Protein backbone atom coordinates (compact mmCIF):
# COMPACT_ATOMS: atom_id res chain seq x y z
CA UNK A 1 0.00 0.00 0.00
CA UNK A 2 1.27 3.48 -0.89
CA UNK A 3 0.58 6.81 0.82
CA UNK A 4 1.52 10.21 -0.58
CA UNK A 5 2.45 13.12 1.64
CA UNK A 6 1.40 16.75 1.14
CA UNK A 7 3.41 16.99 -2.11
CA UNK A 8 3.35 14.82 -5.21
CA UNK A 9 4.78 11.45 -6.20
CA UNK A 10 6.71 10.79 -9.39
CA UNK A 11 7.45 7.84 -11.65
CA UNK A 12 11.22 7.44 -11.89
CA UNK A 13 13.18 5.24 -14.31
CA UNK A 14 16.82 4.42 -13.63
CA UNK A 15 19.03 3.06 -16.39
CA UNK A 16 21.38 0.35 -15.12
CA UNK A 17 23.63 -2.35 -16.52
CA UNK A 18 20.72 -4.79 -16.58
CA UNK A 19 18.23 -2.38 -18.16
CA UNK A 20 15.63 0.10 -16.96
CA UNK A 21 14.14 -0.07 -13.47
CA UNK A 22 10.99 1.93 -12.73
CA UNK A 23 9.86 3.01 -9.26
CA UNK A 24 7.59 5.53 -7.54
CA UNK A 25 9.25 8.24 -5.44
CA UNK A 26 7.59 10.51 -2.91
CA UNK A 27 5.49 7.81 -1.27
CA UNK A 28 5.54 6.05 2.08
CA UNK A 29 5.24 2.32 1.45
CA UNK A 30 3.95 -0.54 3.57
CA UNK A 31 7.15 -2.56 2.94
CA UNK A 32 5.22 -5.81 2.60
CA UNK A 33 7.35 -8.30 0.67
CA UNK A 34 4.49 -10.80 0.63
CA UNK A 35 1.29 -8.89 -0.07
CA UNK A 36 2.09 -5.60 -1.80
CA UNK A 37 2.55 -5.65 -5.60
CA UNK A 38 4.50 -2.38 -5.40
CA UNK A 39 6.74 -3.07 -2.40
CA UNK A 40 7.50 -6.70 -3.29
CA UNK A 41 9.60 -5.94 -6.38
CA UNK A 42 11.23 -2.98 -4.64
CA UNK A 43 12.38 -5.16 -1.77
CA UNK A 44 13.44 -7.99 -4.08
CA UNK A 45 15.58 -5.61 -6.14
CA UNK A 46 17.17 -4.10 -3.03
CA UNK A 47 18.02 -7.51 -1.61
CA UNK A 48 19.45 -8.75 -4.90
CA UNK A 49 21.62 -5.62 -5.17
CA UNK A 50 22.88 -6.19 -1.63
CA UNK A 51 23.76 -9.82 -2.36
CA UNK A 52 25.33 -9.24 -5.77
CA UNK A 53 28.77 -7.94 -4.67
CA UNK A 54 28.96 -10.71 -2.05
CA UNK A 55 28.23 -13.34 -4.71
CA UNK A 56 30.80 -11.83 -7.07
CA UNK A 57 33.43 -11.78 -4.33
CA UNK A 58 32.75 -15.41 -3.41
CA UNK A 59 32.81 -16.62 -7.02
CA UNK A 60 36.05 -14.75 -7.70
CA UNK A 61 37.50 -16.54 -4.67
CA UNK A 62 36.64 -19.89 -6.24
CA UNK A 63 33.18 -20.61 -4.81
CA UNK A 64 30.72 -22.44 -7.06
CA UNK A 65 27.07 -21.35 -7.26
CA UNK A 66 24.14 -23.75 -7.23
CA UNK A 67 20.40 -23.11 -7.42
CA UNK A 68 18.20 -25.58 -5.54
CA UNK A 69 14.44 -26.06 -5.35
CA UNK A 70 12.78 -27.85 -2.41
CA UNK A 71 9.18 -28.86 -3.01
CA UNK A 72 6.51 -31.34 -1.93
CA UNK A 73 3.38 -33.00 -3.26
CA UNK A 74 0.16 -31.08 -2.73
CA UNK A 75 -3.54 -31.67 -3.25
CA UNK A 76 -6.42 -29.35 -3.97
CA UNK A 77 -7.98 -29.39 -0.51
CA UNK A 78 -4.73 -28.92 1.43
CA UNK A 79 -4.76 -25.55 3.23
CA UNK A 80 -1.79 -23.28 2.59
CA UNK A 81 -1.15 -22.92 6.33
CA UNK A 82 -0.65 -26.66 6.78
CA UNK A 83 1.77 -26.94 3.87
CA UNK A 84 3.82 -23.94 4.97
CA UNK A 85 3.98 -25.14 8.57
CA UNK A 86 5.41 -28.49 7.46
CA UNK A 87 7.83 -26.90 5.00
CA UNK A 88 9.10 -24.55 7.71
CA UNK A 89 9.55 -27.47 10.10
CA UNK A 90 11.46 -29.46 7.48
CA UNK A 91 13.76 -26.54 6.69
CA UNK A 92 14.45 -25.83 10.35
CA UNK A 93 15.20 -29.51 11.00
CA UNK A 94 17.52 -29.62 7.99
CA UNK A 95 19.58 -26.67 9.23
CA UNK A 96 19.83 -28.21 12.73
CA UNK A 97 20.53 -31.79 11.62
CA UNK A 98 23.72 -33.76 12.10
CA UNK A 99 23.67 -34.50 8.38
CA UNK A 100 23.93 -30.79 7.61
CA UNK A 101 26.70 -30.21 10.17
CA UNK A 102 28.74 -33.12 8.82
CA UNK A 103 28.13 -31.98 5.27
CA UNK A 104 29.29 -28.43 6.06
CA UNK A 105 32.44 -29.81 7.69
CA UNK A 106 33.55 -31.27 4.35
CA UNK A 107 34.58 -27.87 3.08
CA UNK A 108 37.56 -25.65 3.89
CA UNK A 109 35.28 -22.58 4.15
CA UNK A 110 31.68 -22.44 5.33
CA UNK A 111 28.99 -22.66 2.63
CA UNK A 112 26.96 -19.49 2.01
CA UNK A 113 23.28 -19.45 1.12
CA UNK A 114 20.07 -17.47 0.77
CA UNK A 115 16.63 -19.08 0.93
CA UNK A 116 13.31 -17.69 -0.29
CA UNK A 117 9.68 -18.73 -0.63
CA UNK A 118 7.75 -19.08 -3.86
CA UNK A 119 4.17 -20.20 -4.40
CA UNK A 120 1.47 -20.58 -7.01
CA UNK A 121 -2.10 -21.88 -7.02
CA UNK A 122 -3.44 -24.24 -9.67
CA UNK A 123 -5.78 -27.14 -10.26
CA UNK A 124 -4.07 -29.08 -7.47
CA UNK A 125 -4.34 -26.25 -4.96
CA UNK A 126 -1.58 -24.24 -3.32
CA UNK A 127 1.99 -25.09 -4.28
CA UNK A 128 4.45 -23.46 -1.86
CA UNK A 129 8.12 -24.31 -2.29
CA UNK A 130 11.57 -23.04 -1.35
CA UNK A 131 14.41 -21.71 -3.50
CA UNK A 132 17.99 -21.81 -2.26
CA UNK A 133 21.02 -20.02 -3.67
CA UNK A 134 24.04 -22.02 -2.49
CA UNK A 135 27.71 -21.00 -2.68
CA UNK A 136 30.16 -23.85 -2.07
CA UNK A 137 33.92 -23.35 -1.52
CA UNK A 138 36.80 -24.36 -3.78
CA UNK A 139 36.84 -28.08 -4.48
CA UNK A 140 33.09 -28.62 -4.24
CA UNK A 141 31.44 -30.68 -6.98
CA UNK A 142 27.87 -31.05 -8.21
CA UNK A 143 27.38 -34.13 -6.04
CA UNK A 144 28.00 -32.04 -2.91
CA UNK A 145 25.03 -29.81 -3.73
CA UNK A 146 22.90 -32.82 -4.66
CA UNK A 147 23.61 -34.41 -1.27
CA UNK A 148 21.77 -31.52 0.36
CA UNK A 149 18.62 -32.54 -1.48
CA UNK A 150 18.92 -36.02 0.02
CA UNK A 151 19.09 -34.57 3.52
CA UNK A 152 16.05 -32.40 2.69
CA UNK A 153 14.00 -35.42 1.59
CA UNK A 154 14.72 -37.10 4.92
CA UNK A 155 13.59 -34.12 7.01
CA UNK A 156 10.59 -33.38 4.78
CA UNK A 157 9.25 -36.91 5.27
CA UNK A 158 9.77 -36.64 9.02
CA UNK A 159 7.74 -33.42 8.92
CA UNK A 160 4.84 -35.25 7.31
CA UNK A 161 5.35 -34.15 3.71
CA UNK A 162 5.11 -36.37 0.64
CA UNK A 163 8.27 -35.82 -1.43
CA UNK A 164 10.15 -37.44 -4.32
CA UNK A 165 13.71 -36.87 -5.51
CA UNK A 166 12.55 -36.21 -9.06
CA UNK A 167 10.49 -33.20 -8.00
CA UNK A 168 13.50 -31.47 -6.42
CA UNK A 169 16.04 -29.61 -8.52
CA UNK A 170 19.70 -28.56 -8.36
CA UNK A 171 21.66 -26.71 -11.03
CA UNK A 172 25.02 -24.99 -11.28
CA UNK A 173 25.02 -21.40 -12.53
CA UNK A 174 27.91 -19.08 -13.42
CA UNK A 175 25.99 -15.80 -13.81
CA UNK A 176 26.48 -13.89 -10.51
CA UNK A 177 23.54 -11.51 -11.08
CA UNK A 178 21.07 -14.36 -11.69
CA UNK A 179 22.57 -16.19 -8.70
CA UNK A 180 22.05 -13.16 -6.44
CA UNK A 181 18.42 -12.76 -7.51
CA UNK A 182 17.42 -16.42 -7.38
CA UNK A 183 16.20 -16.84 -3.80
CA UNK A 184 15.49 -13.21 -2.88
CA UNK A 185 13.21 -12.57 -5.85
CA UNK A 186 10.24 -14.86 -5.23
CA UNK A 187 9.13 -16.90 -8.23
CA UNK A 188 12.50 -16.33 -9.88
CA UNK A 189 13.64 -19.51 -11.54
CA UNK A 190 17.03 -18.69 -13.05
CA UNK A 191 15.69 -15.33 -14.23
CA UNK A 192 15.49 -12.22 -12.10
CA UNK A 193 11.75 -11.52 -11.92
CA UNK A 194 10.05 -10.42 -8.73
CA UNK A 195 6.87 -12.11 -7.55
CA UNK A 196 4.76 -9.09 -8.47
CA UNK A 197 5.87 -9.28 -12.09
CA UNK A 198 5.93 -13.05 -12.62
CA UNK A 199 3.55 -14.29 -15.29
CA UNK A 200 1.76 -17.62 -15.09
CA UNK A 201 3.61 -20.41 -16.89
CA UNK A 202 0.66 -22.74 -17.26
CA UNK A 203 1.37 -24.42 -13.95
CA UNK A 204 -0.58 -22.04 -11.73
CA UNK A 205 -1.36 -18.46 -10.80
CA UNK A 206 0.89 -16.26 -8.70
CA UNK A 207 -0.55 -14.53 -5.61
CA UNK A 208 -0.68 -11.17 -7.37
CA UNK A 209 -2.55 -12.63 -10.31
CA UNK A 210 -5.04 -13.94 -7.76
CA UNK A 211 -5.20 -10.45 -6.23
CA UNK A 212 -5.99 -8.95 -9.63
CA UNK A 213 -8.94 -11.31 -10.09
CA UNK A 214 -10.09 -10.73 -6.52
CA UNK A 215 -10.18 -6.98 -7.13
CA UNK A 216 -12.11 -7.54 -10.36
CA UNK A 217 -14.68 -9.69 -8.55
CA UNK A 218 -15.09 -7.12 -5.79
CA UNK A 219 -15.65 -4.34 -8.31
CA UNK A 220 -18.23 -6.50 -10.08
CA UNK A 221 -20.00 -7.31 -6.82
CA UNK A 222 -19.37 -11.06 -7.10
CA UNK A 223 -20.63 -12.82 -3.97
CA UNK A 224 -18.54 -15.63 -2.48
CA UNK A 225 -15.60 -14.98 -4.83
CA UNK A 226 -13.10 -17.84 -4.97
CA UNK A 227 -10.31 -15.37 -5.68
CA UNK A 228 -11.10 -13.15 -2.71
CA UNK A 229 -11.08 -16.21 -0.44
CA UNK A 230 -7.74 -17.40 -1.85
CA UNK A 231 -6.15 -13.97 -1.47
CA UNK A 232 -7.32 -13.68 2.14
CA UNK A 233 -5.96 -17.16 2.87
CA UNK A 234 -2.61 -16.17 1.37
CA UNK A 235 -2.34 -12.92 3.36
CA UNK A 236 -3.45 -14.58 6.59
CA UNK A 237 -0.98 -17.46 6.21
CA UNK A 238 2.10 -15.48 5.19
CA UNK A 239 1.68 -12.68 7.73
CA UNK A 240 4.61 -12.66 10.15
CA UNK A 241 6.68 -15.15 8.14
CA UNK A 242 10.12 -14.36 6.77
CA UNK A 243 10.10 -14.36 2.99
CA UNK A 244 13.89 -14.53 2.68
CA UNK A 245 16.62 -15.83 4.97
CA UNK A 246 20.41 -16.14 4.66
CA UNK A 247 23.33 -17.88 6.28
CA UNK A 248 25.26 -15.82 8.82
CA UNK A 249 28.07 -15.12 6.35
CA UNK A 250 25.76 -13.25 3.95
CA UNK A 251 23.71 -10.10 4.48
CA UNK A 252 20.68 -8.59 2.77
CA UNK A 253 21.70 -5.04 3.69
CA UNK A 254 23.55 -2.96 1.06
CA UNK A 255 27.06 -1.76 1.87
CA UNK A 256 28.50 1.71 1.31
CA UNK A 257 30.17 0.77 -1.98
CA UNK A 258 26.88 -0.50 -3.39
CA UNK A 259 25.05 2.67 -2.34
CA UNK A 260 27.71 4.72 -4.15
CA UNK A 261 27.17 2.72 -7.34
CA UNK A 262 23.42 3.34 -7.14
CA UNK A 263 23.93 7.09 -6.87
CA UNK A 264 25.51 7.36 -10.33
CA UNK A 265 22.64 5.64 -12.15
CA UNK A 266 21.06 7.88 -14.83
CA UNK A 267 17.56 8.96 -13.78
CA UNK A 268 14.48 9.98 -15.79
CA UNK A 269 11.60 11.48 -13.80
CA UNK A 270 8.71 10.95 -16.18
CA UNK A 271 5.25 11.39 -14.63
CA UNK A 272 3.98 13.22 -11.54
CA UNK A 273 0.89 12.18 -9.54
CA UNK A 274 -1.21 13.63 -6.78
CA UNK A 275 -2.29 11.44 -3.87
CA UNK A 276 -5.68 10.64 -5.44
CA UNK A 277 -4.05 9.20 -8.56
CA UNK A 278 -1.55 7.13 -6.56
CA UNK A 279 -4.33 5.67 -4.41
CA UNK A 280 -6.41 4.89 -7.51
CA UNK A 281 -3.49 3.00 -9.08
CA UNK A 282 -2.77 1.20 -5.83
CA UNK A 283 -6.36 0.12 -5.20
CA UNK A 284 -6.78 -1.11 -8.79
CA UNK A 285 -3.51 -3.09 -8.53
CA UNK A 286 -2.28 -1.26 -11.65
CA UNK A 287 1.01 0.09 -10.30
CA UNK A 288 3.13 -2.95 -11.36
CA UNK A 289 1.68 -2.74 -14.88
CA UNK A 290 2.44 0.98 -15.09
CA UNK A 291 6.03 0.35 -13.98
CA UNK A 292 6.37 -2.32 -16.67
CA UNK A 293 5.06 0.11 -19.30
CA UNK A 294 7.72 2.63 -18.25
CA UNK A 295 10.51 0.05 -18.26
CA UNK A 296 9.63 -1.18 -21.75
CA UNK A 297 10.16 2.23 -23.38
CA UNK A 298 13.76 3.25 -24.10
CA UNK A 299 12.99 6.76 -25.34
CA UNK A 300 12.01 9.27 -22.59
CA UNK A 301 9.42 10.95 -24.85
CA UNK A 302 7.76 7.68 -25.88
CA UNK A 303 7.90 6.57 -22.23
CA UNK A 304 5.83 9.57 -21.19
CA UNK A 305 3.36 9.06 -24.01
CA UNK A 306 2.94 5.36 -23.20
CA UNK A 307 2.43 6.01 -19.48
CA UNK A 308 -0.11 8.78 -20.06
CA UNK A 309 -2.01 6.57 -22.53
CA UNK A 310 -2.06 3.78 -19.95
CA UNK A 311 -3.38 6.08 -17.21
CA UNK A 312 -6.09 7.55 -19.44
CA UNK A 313 -7.12 4.15 -20.80
CA UNK A 314 -7.71 2.91 -17.24
CA UNK A 315 -9.53 6.14 -16.29
CA UNK A 316 -7.34 6.83 -13.29
CA UNK A 317 -8.88 9.49 -11.06
CA UNK A 318 -6.91 12.37 -9.62
CA UNK A 319 -4.23 14.45 -11.35
CA UNK A 320 -1.18 13.22 -13.26
CA UNK A 321 1.03 15.00 -15.76
CA UNK A 322 4.19 14.59 -17.81
CA UNK A 323 7.44 16.04 -16.45
CA UNK A 324 9.95 17.76 -18.76
CA UNK A 325 12.63 15.61 -20.35
CA UNK A 326 16.07 16.64 -19.11
CA UNK A 327 18.80 15.47 -21.46
CA UNK A 328 21.59 14.56 -21.22
CA UNK A 329 21.01 13.14 -17.73
CA UNK A 330 23.27 14.17 -14.92
CA UNK A 331 24.91 10.98 -13.63
CA UNK A 332 24.31 11.86 -9.99
CA UNK A 333 21.02 13.73 -9.84
CA UNK A 334 19.25 13.07 -13.12
CA UNK A 335 19.36 16.82 -13.90
CA UNK A 336 21.18 18.82 -16.57
CA UNK A 337 24.94 18.48 -16.88
XYZ file of C-alpha atoms in Angstrom:
337
model
C 0.000 0.000 0.000
C 1.270 3.484 -0.889
C 0.585 6.805 0.821
C 1.517 10.213 -0.580
C 2.448 13.122 1.637
C 1.396 16.747 1.139
C 3.408 16.990 -2.114
C 3.350 14.816 -5.207
C 4.780 11.453 -6.202
C 6.712 10.789 -9.390
C 7.453 7.837 -11.647
C 11.220 7.439 -11.886
C 13.178 5.240 -14.308
C 16.823 4.418 -13.630
C 19.029 3.056 -16.390
C 21.383 0.351 -15.125
C 23.630 -2.353 -16.524
C 20.720 -4.789 -16.580
C 18.234 -2.380 -18.162
C 15.630 0.099 -16.961
C 14.137 -0.073 -13.467
C 10.991 1.931 -12.729
C 9.857 3.014 -9.265
C 7.591 5.528 -7.540
C 9.247 8.242 -5.436
C 7.585 10.511 -2.906
C 5.488 7.811 -1.270
C 5.536 6.049 2.078
C 5.244 2.320 1.447
C 3.953 -0.540 3.573
C 7.148 -2.556 2.938
C 5.221 -5.814 2.603
C 7.348 -8.300 0.667
C 4.486 -10.802 0.633
C 1.291 -8.894 -0.069
C 2.095 -5.597 -1.802
C 2.550 -5.649 -5.599
C 4.498 -2.381 -5.399
C 6.741 -3.065 -2.402
C 7.501 -6.702 -3.286
C 9.604 -5.944 -6.381
C 11.232 -2.975 -4.637
C 12.385 -5.163 -1.766
C 13.442 -7.988 -4.080
C 15.577 -5.610 -6.141
C 17.171 -4.100 -3.029
C 18.022 -7.514 -1.608
C 19.453 -8.749 -4.898
C 21.615 -5.625 -5.168
C 22.882 -6.188 -1.635
C 23.756 -9.819 -2.355
C 25.325 -9.243 -5.767
C 28.774 -7.943 -4.665
C 28.958 -10.710 -2.054
C 28.227 -13.340 -4.706
C 30.801 -11.830 -7.074
C 33.435 -11.781 -4.327
C 32.749 -15.410 -3.411
C 32.811 -16.622 -7.022
C 36.046 -14.746 -7.702
C 37.496 -16.542 -4.666
C 36.638 -19.892 -6.243
C 33.182 -20.609 -4.809
C 30.716 -22.438 -7.062
C 27.074 -21.345 -7.255
C 24.138 -23.752 -7.234
C 20.398 -23.113 -7.425
C 18.199 -25.579 -5.539
C 14.438 -26.056 -5.350
C 12.784 -27.848 -2.412
C 9.183 -28.862 -3.009
C 6.513 -31.339 -1.935
C 3.381 -33.002 -3.260
C 0.160 -31.077 -2.729
C -3.540 -31.673 -3.246
C -6.416 -29.347 -3.968
C -7.985 -29.386 -0.505
C -4.734 -28.923 1.432
C -4.755 -25.546 3.230
C -1.790 -23.277 2.591
C -1.153 -22.920 6.329
C -0.646 -26.657 6.780
C 1.765 -26.937 3.871
C 3.823 -23.936 4.966
C 3.980 -25.144 8.574
C 5.411 -28.487 7.462
C 7.833 -26.902 5.001
C 9.105 -24.549 7.710
C 9.552 -27.473 10.103
C 11.459 -29.462 7.481
C 13.762 -26.541 6.691
C 14.451 -25.833 10.354
C 15.196 -29.514 11.004
C 17.519 -29.622 7.990
C 19.576 -26.671 9.234
C 19.829 -28.213 12.734
C 20.532 -31.790 11.618
C 23.717 -33.762 12.099
C 23.666 -34.499 8.379
C 23.927 -30.789 7.612
C 26.697 -30.209 10.170
C 28.739 -33.124 8.824
C 28.133 -31.984 5.265
C 29.286 -28.426 6.062
C 32.438 -29.810 7.693
C 33.549 -31.271 4.351
C 34.580 -27.866 3.082
C 37.558 -25.647 3.893
C 35.275 -22.585 4.147
C 31.681 -22.441 5.327
C 28.986 -22.656 2.625
C 26.957 -19.488 2.011
C 23.279 -19.453 1.121
C 20.073 -17.469 0.767
C 16.626 -19.084 0.933
C 13.314 -17.691 -0.285
C 9.683 -18.735 -0.629
C 7.746 -19.076 -3.865
C 4.172 -20.196 -4.401
C 1.473 -20.583 -7.009
C -2.096 -21.878 -7.017
C -3.436 -24.239 -9.669
C -5.784 -27.135 -10.256
C -4.065 -29.084 -7.472
C -4.337 -26.247 -4.961
C -1.577 -24.242 -3.323
C 1.990 -25.089 -4.285
C 4.448 -23.461 -1.864
C 8.123 -24.310 -2.286
C 11.569 -23.038 -1.353
C 14.409 -21.713 -3.504
C 17.990 -21.810 -2.257
C 21.021 -20.022 -3.667
C 24.041 -22.019 -2.489
C 27.705 -20.998 -2.680
C 30.156 -23.846 -2.069
C 33.921 -23.349 -1.522
C 36.799 -24.365 -3.780
C 36.842 -28.084 -4.478
C 33.087 -28.625 -4.240
C 31.437 -30.675 -6.984
C 27.870 -31.051 -8.210
C 27.382 -34.133 -6.038
C 27.996 -32.039 -2.907
C 25.034 -29.809 -3.734
C 22.899 -32.821 -4.664
C 23.615 -34.409 -1.275
C 21.774 -31.522 0.365
C 18.616 -32.538 -1.482
C 18.922 -36.020 0.018
C 19.086 -34.566 3.520
C 16.053 -32.405 2.693
C 14.003 -35.419 1.593
C 14.719 -37.097 4.922
C 13.592 -34.115 7.013
C 10.591 -33.378 4.775
C 9.252 -36.906 5.273
C 9.772 -36.644 9.021
C 7.739 -33.416 8.919
C 4.835 -35.252 7.311
C 5.352 -34.151 3.713
C 5.111 -36.372 0.642
C 8.268 -35.824 -1.435
C 10.150 -37.437 -4.321
C 13.710 -36.873 -5.507
C 12.548 -36.212 -9.064
C 10.490 -33.196 -8.000
C 13.500 -31.470 -6.416
C 16.041 -29.611 -8.521
C 19.696 -28.556 -8.363
C 21.662 -26.705 -11.026
C 25.024 -24.994 -11.277
C 25.020 -21.399 -12.533
C 27.910 -19.083 -13.420
C 25.992 -15.795 -13.812
C 26.475 -13.886 -10.514
C 23.541 -11.513 -11.082
C 21.075 -14.356 -11.691
C 22.567 -16.187 -8.704
C 22.054 -13.160 -6.437
C 18.417 -12.761 -7.506
C 17.419 -16.419 -7.378
C 16.204 -16.836 -3.799
C 15.495 -13.208 -2.883
C 13.206 -12.573 -5.855
C 10.241 -14.862 -5.230
C 9.129 -16.898 -8.228
C 12.497 -16.333 -9.884
C 13.640 -19.514 -11.538
C 17.028 -18.694 -13.054
C 15.690 -15.327 -14.230
C 15.490 -12.218 -12.096
C 11.753 -11.522 -11.925
C 10.047 -10.418 -8.729
C 6.869 -12.106 -7.547
C 4.765 -9.089 -8.468
C 5.868 -9.279 -12.090
C 5.928 -13.046 -12.623
C 3.551 -14.286 -15.295
C 1.765 -17.623 -15.087
C 3.611 -20.412 -16.886
C 0.661 -22.742 -17.260
C 1.368 -24.424 -13.947
C -0.578 -22.042 -11.730
C -1.356 -18.464 -10.803
C 0.889 -16.263 -8.704
C -0.550 -14.532 -5.610
C -0.685 -11.170 -7.371
C -2.547 -12.626 -10.313
C -5.039 -13.944 -7.756
C -5.205 -10.451 -6.227
C -5.989 -8.953 -9.626
C -8.937 -11.312 -10.093
C -10.094 -10.734 -6.517
C -10.183 -6.982 -7.132
C -12.105 -7.544 -10.358
C -14.683 -9.692 -8.549
C -15.092 -7.122 -5.789
C -15.654 -4.341 -8.309
C -18.227 -6.500 -10.084
C -19.997 -7.314 -6.821
C -19.368 -11.063 -7.097
C -20.633 -12.825 -3.975
C -18.541 -15.625 -2.480
C -15.604 -14.982 -4.827
C -13.101 -17.837 -4.970
C -10.306 -15.373 -5.679
C -11.101 -13.148 -2.705
C -11.080 -16.211 -0.442
C -7.739 -17.403 -1.847
C -6.148 -13.972 -1.465
C -7.316 -13.682 2.139
C -5.958 -17.160 2.866
C -2.605 -16.173 1.370
C -2.335 -12.917 3.359
C -3.454 -14.576 6.593
C -0.985 -17.458 6.214
C 2.098 -15.483 5.192
C 1.678 -12.677 7.731
C 4.610 -12.657 10.145
C 6.682 -15.148 8.140
C 10.125 -14.361 6.768
C 10.101 -14.363 2.992
C 13.886 -14.534 2.682
C 16.624 -15.835 4.972
C 20.409 -16.141 4.658
C 23.332 -17.879 6.277
C 25.262 -15.822 8.825
C 28.071 -15.121 6.353
C 25.763 -13.253 3.946
C 23.712 -10.100 4.480
C 20.680 -8.590 2.766
C 21.701 -5.040 3.689
C 23.553 -2.957 1.058
C 27.055 -1.763 1.868
C 28.504 1.708 1.306
C 30.171 0.767 -1.982
C 26.880 -0.498 -3.387
C 25.052 2.671 -2.340
C 27.713 4.717 -4.152
C 27.169 2.724 -7.336
C 23.422 3.343 -7.137
C 23.928 7.093 -6.874
C 25.511 7.365 -10.331
C 22.645 5.636 -12.146
C 21.056 7.884 -14.834
C 17.555 8.955 -13.777
C 14.480 9.977 -15.785
C 11.599 11.478 -13.802
C 8.708 10.948 -16.181
C 5.247 11.389 -14.630
C 3.976 13.223 -11.537
C 0.888 12.179 -9.538
C -1.215 13.635 -6.777
C -2.294 11.444 -3.867
C -5.682 10.638 -5.436
C -4.046 9.196 -8.556
C -1.553 7.125 -6.556
C -4.330 5.670 -4.410
C -6.407 4.892 -7.509
C -3.494 2.999 -9.077
C -2.768 1.196 -5.831
C -6.361 0.115 -5.202
C -6.778 -1.113 -8.788
C -3.507 -3.088 -8.532
C -2.277 -1.264 -11.645
C 1.011 0.093 -10.304
C 3.128 -2.947 -11.357
C 1.682 -2.742 -14.879
C 2.438 0.978 -15.090
C 6.028 0.349 -13.983
C 6.367 -2.325 -16.673
C 5.063 0.111 -19.299
C 7.716 2.634 -18.251
C 10.512 0.054 -18.265
C 9.626 -1.176 -21.753
C 10.158 2.232 -23.377
C 13.759 3.248 -24.096
C 12.987 6.761 -25.337
C 12.012 9.271 -22.588
C 9.417 10.946 -24.848
C 7.763 7.675 -25.878
C 7.895 6.572 -22.229
C 5.826 9.572 -21.186
C 3.355 9.058 -24.010
C 2.940 5.356 -23.202
C 2.427 6.014 -19.484
C -0.112 8.776 -20.063
C -2.007 6.573 -22.528
C -2.064 3.775 -19.948
C -3.378 6.078 -17.215
C -6.088 7.550 -19.440
C -7.121 4.147 -20.803
C -7.709 2.914 -17.242
C -9.525 6.143 -16.295
C -7.336 6.828 -13.288
C -8.878 9.487 -11.064
C -6.907 12.374 -9.623
C -4.233 14.446 -11.353
C -1.183 13.220 -13.257
C 1.028 15.004 -15.764
C 4.186 14.595 -17.810
C 7.435 16.037 -16.454
C 9.950 17.758 -18.758
C 12.633 15.611 -20.353
C 16.071 16.636 -19.107
C 18.797 15.465 -21.463
C 21.589 14.560 -21.217
C 21.014 13.141 -17.734
C 23.272 14.173 -14.919
C 24.912 10.983 -13.629
C 24.315 11.864 -9.993
C 21.020 13.726 -9.840
C 19.247 13.071 -13.123
C 19.364 16.823 -13.900
C 21.181 18.821 -16.572
C 24.940 18.476 -16.881
